[in-house]
CSV table of C-alpha atoms in Angstrom, one decimal:
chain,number,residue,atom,x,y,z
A,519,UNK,CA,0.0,0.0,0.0
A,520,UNK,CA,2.8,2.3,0.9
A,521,UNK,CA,4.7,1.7,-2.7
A,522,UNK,CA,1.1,2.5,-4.5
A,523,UNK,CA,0.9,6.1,-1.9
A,524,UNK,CA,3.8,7.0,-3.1
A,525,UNK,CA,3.5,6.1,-6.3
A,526,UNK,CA,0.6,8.2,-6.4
A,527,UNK,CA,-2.9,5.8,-6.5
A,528,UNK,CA,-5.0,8.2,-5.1
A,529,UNK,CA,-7.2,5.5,-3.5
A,530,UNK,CA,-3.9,3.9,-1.6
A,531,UNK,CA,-3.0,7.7,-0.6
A,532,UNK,CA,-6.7,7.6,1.0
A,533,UNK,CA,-6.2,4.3,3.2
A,534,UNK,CA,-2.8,5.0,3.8
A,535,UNK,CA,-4.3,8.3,5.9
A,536,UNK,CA,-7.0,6.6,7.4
A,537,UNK,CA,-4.3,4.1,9.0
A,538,UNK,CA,-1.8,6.7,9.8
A,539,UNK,CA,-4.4,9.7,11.3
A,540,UNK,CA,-5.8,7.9,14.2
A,541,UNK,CA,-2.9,6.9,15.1
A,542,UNK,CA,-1.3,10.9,14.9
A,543,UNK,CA,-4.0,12.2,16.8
A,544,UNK,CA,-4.2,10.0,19.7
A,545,UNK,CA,-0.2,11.2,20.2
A,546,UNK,CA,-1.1,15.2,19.6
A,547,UNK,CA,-3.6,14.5,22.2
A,548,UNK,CA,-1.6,12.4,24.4
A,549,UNK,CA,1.3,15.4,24.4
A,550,UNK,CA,-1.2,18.6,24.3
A,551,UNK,CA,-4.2,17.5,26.1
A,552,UNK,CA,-7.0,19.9,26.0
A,553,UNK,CA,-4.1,23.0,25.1
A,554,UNK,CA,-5.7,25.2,22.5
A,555,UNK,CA,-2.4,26.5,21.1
A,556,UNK,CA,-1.8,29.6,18.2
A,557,UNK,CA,-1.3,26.5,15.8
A,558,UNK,CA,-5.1,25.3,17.1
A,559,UNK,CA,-6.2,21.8,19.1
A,560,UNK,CA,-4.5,18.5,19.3
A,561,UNK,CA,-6.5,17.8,16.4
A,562,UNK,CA,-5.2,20.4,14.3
A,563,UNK,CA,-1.9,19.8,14.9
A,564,UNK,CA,-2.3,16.1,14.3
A,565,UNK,CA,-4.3,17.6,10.7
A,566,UNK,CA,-0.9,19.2,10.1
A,567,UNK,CA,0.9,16.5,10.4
A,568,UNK,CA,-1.5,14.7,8.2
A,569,UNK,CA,-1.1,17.0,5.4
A,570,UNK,CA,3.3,17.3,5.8
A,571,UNK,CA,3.0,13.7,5.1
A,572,UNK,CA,0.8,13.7,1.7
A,573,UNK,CA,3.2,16.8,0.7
A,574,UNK,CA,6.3,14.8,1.3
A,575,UNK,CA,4.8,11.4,0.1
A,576,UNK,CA,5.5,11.6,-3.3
A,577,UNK,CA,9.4,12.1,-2.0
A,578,UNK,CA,9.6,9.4,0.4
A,579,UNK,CA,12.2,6.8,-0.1
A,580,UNK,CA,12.3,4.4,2.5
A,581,UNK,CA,15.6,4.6,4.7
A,582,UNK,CA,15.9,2.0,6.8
A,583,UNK,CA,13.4,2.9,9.4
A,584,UNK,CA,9.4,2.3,9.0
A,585,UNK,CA,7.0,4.7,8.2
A,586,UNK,CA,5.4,4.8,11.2
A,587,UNK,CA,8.5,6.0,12.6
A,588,UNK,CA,9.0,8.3,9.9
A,589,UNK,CA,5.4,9.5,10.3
A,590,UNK,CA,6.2,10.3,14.4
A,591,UNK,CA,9.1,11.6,13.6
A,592,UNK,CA,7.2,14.3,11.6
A,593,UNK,CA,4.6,14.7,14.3
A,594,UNK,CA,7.3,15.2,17.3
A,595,UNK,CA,8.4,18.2,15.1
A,596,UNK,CA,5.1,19.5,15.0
A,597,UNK,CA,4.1,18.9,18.3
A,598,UNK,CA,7.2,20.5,19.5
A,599,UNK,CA,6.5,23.6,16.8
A,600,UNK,CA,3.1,23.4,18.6
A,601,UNK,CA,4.9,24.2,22.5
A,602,UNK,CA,7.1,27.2,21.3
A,603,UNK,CA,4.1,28.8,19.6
A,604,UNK,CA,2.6,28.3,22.9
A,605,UNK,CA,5.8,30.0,24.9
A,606,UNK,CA,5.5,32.4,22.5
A,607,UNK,CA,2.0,33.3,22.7
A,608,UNK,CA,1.6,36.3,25.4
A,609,UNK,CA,-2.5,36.3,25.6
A,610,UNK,CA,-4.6,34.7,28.3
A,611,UNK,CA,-7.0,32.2,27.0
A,612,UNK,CA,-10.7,32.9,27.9
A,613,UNK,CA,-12.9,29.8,27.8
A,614,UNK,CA,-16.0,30.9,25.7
A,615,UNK,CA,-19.6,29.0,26.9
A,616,UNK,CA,-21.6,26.8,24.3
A,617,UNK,CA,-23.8,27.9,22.5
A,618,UNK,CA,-25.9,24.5,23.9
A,619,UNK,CA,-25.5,22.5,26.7
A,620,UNK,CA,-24.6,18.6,25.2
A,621,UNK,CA,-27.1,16.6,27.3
A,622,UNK,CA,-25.0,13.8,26.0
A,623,UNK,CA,-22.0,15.3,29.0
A,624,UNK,CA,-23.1,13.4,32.5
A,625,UNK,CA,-21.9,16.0,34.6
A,626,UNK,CA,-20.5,13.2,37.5
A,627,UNK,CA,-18.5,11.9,34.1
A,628,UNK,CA,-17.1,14.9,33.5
A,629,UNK,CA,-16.4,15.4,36.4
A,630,UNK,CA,-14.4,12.0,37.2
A,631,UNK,CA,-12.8,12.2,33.8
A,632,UNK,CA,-11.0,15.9,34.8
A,633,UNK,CA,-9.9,13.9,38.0
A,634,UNK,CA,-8.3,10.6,36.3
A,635,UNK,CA,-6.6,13.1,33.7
A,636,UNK,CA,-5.5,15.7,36.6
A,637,UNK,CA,-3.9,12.5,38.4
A,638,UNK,CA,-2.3,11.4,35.7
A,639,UNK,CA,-0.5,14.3,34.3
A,640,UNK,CA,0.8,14.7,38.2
A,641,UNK,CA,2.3,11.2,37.7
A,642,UNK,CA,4.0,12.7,34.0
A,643,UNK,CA,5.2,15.3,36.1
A,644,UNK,CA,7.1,13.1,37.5
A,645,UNK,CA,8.8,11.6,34.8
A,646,UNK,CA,11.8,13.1,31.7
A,647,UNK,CA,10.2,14.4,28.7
A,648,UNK,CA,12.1,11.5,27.1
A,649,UNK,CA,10.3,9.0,29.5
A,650,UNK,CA,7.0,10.7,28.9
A,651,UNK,CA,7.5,10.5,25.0
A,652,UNK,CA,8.2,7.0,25.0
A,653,UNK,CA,4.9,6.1,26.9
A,654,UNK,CA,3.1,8.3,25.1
A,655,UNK,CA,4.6,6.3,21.7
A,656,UNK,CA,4.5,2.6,23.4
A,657,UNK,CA,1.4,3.1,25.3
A,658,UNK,CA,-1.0,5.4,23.7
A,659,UNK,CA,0.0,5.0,20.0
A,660,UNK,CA,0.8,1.4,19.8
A,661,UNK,CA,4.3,2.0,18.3
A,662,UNK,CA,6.7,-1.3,18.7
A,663,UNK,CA,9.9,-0.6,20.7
A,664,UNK,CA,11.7,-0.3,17.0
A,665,UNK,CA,9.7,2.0,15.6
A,666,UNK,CA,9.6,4.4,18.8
A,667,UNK,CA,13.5,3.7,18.4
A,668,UNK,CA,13.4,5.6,15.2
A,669,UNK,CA,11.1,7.9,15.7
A,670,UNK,CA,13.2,9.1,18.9
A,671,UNK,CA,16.8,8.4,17.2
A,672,UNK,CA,17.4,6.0,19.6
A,673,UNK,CA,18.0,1.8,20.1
A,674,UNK,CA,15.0,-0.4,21.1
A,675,UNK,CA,17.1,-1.7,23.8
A,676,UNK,CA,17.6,1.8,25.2
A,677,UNK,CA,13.4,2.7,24.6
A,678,UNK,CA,12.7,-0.2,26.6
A,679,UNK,CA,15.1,0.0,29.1
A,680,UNK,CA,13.3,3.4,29.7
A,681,UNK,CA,9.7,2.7,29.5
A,682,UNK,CA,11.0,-0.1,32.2
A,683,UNK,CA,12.4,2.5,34.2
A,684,UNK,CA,9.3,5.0,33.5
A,685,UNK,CA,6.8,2.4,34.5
A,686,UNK,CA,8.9,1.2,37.6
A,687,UNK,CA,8.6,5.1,39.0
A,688,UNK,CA,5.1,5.0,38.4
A,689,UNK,CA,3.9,2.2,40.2
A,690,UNK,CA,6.6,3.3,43.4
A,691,UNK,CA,4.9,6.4,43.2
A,692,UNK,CA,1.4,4.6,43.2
A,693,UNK,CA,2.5,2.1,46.0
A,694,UNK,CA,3.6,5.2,47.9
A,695,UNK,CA,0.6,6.8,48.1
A,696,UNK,CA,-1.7,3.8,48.9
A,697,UNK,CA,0.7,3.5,51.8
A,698,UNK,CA,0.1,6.7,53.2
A,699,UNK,CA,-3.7,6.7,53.1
């Protein structure tokens, strides 16, 4: 499929997307959360990433690594474009209301899920940005320890020596507190 996509077949180009953009977004999310950034949501981001790969498709030559690695690699650029526009960005974001209340929002869910996902960027906190990124890449995206290994220049040996140690300093952290309560 990846020969046709680059070759040009329209239809391969089309499938080849729909594999890859799932994939992206759940990444852009996993790194920007609920950020709205200058460059727009984790969605947009993960759009722009969508559309740097169909412009440099019809140039792609594989190189050793896989294309899923290739394709990361691409979205760790614009997820870091996505933080500096942020740092530069000197205006205080205003949420707006909606225009409708979604009955489809339990409030106790929302609620519960703002909790979970306040608990576990605390535990992030805790960990290197390298650390982070490999979860992120093993554990949200699905990416095998070799194709994480390319998308971060790195070894597989060395990606999951640190996802190890990541995971490790999780669950002390996690053991520590059920201690104390």
């Amino acid at each position: 499929m990846l020969a046709a996509a680059v070759a040009g077949d329209e239809r391969a180009v089309a499938l080849l997307l729909a594999k890859v953009h799932p994939q992206v977004e759940r990444f852009c999310r996993a790194r920007l959360g609920r950020r709205e950034t200058i460059l727009g949501s984790a969605d947009d981001v993960a759009q722009d990433v969508c559309m740097a790969v169909l412009s440099v498709l019809p140039a792609y030559r594989p190189s050793g690594m896989s294309f899923r690695a290739f394709v990361f690699g691409i979205a760790r650029h614009k997820v870091a474009d996505a933080f500096r526009a942020m740092a530069r960005n000197r205006c205080d974001a205003v949420e707006e209301l909606p225009e409708r209340f979604s009955r489809e929002d339990d409030p106790e869910q929302v609620v519960l899920d703002a909790e979970r996902n306040d608990r576990l960027s605390e535990l992030m906190g805790l960990l290197g940005p390298r650390q982070v990124e490999i979860l992120t890449l093993r554990i949200a995206v699905g990416l095998s320890a070799e194709e994480t290994a390319d998308a971060l220049g790195s070894t597989p040996g060395a990606v999951r020596v640190a996802q190890h140690r990541a995971l490790q300093r999780l669950r002390r952290e996690l053991e520590d507190r059920a201690s104390r309560r």
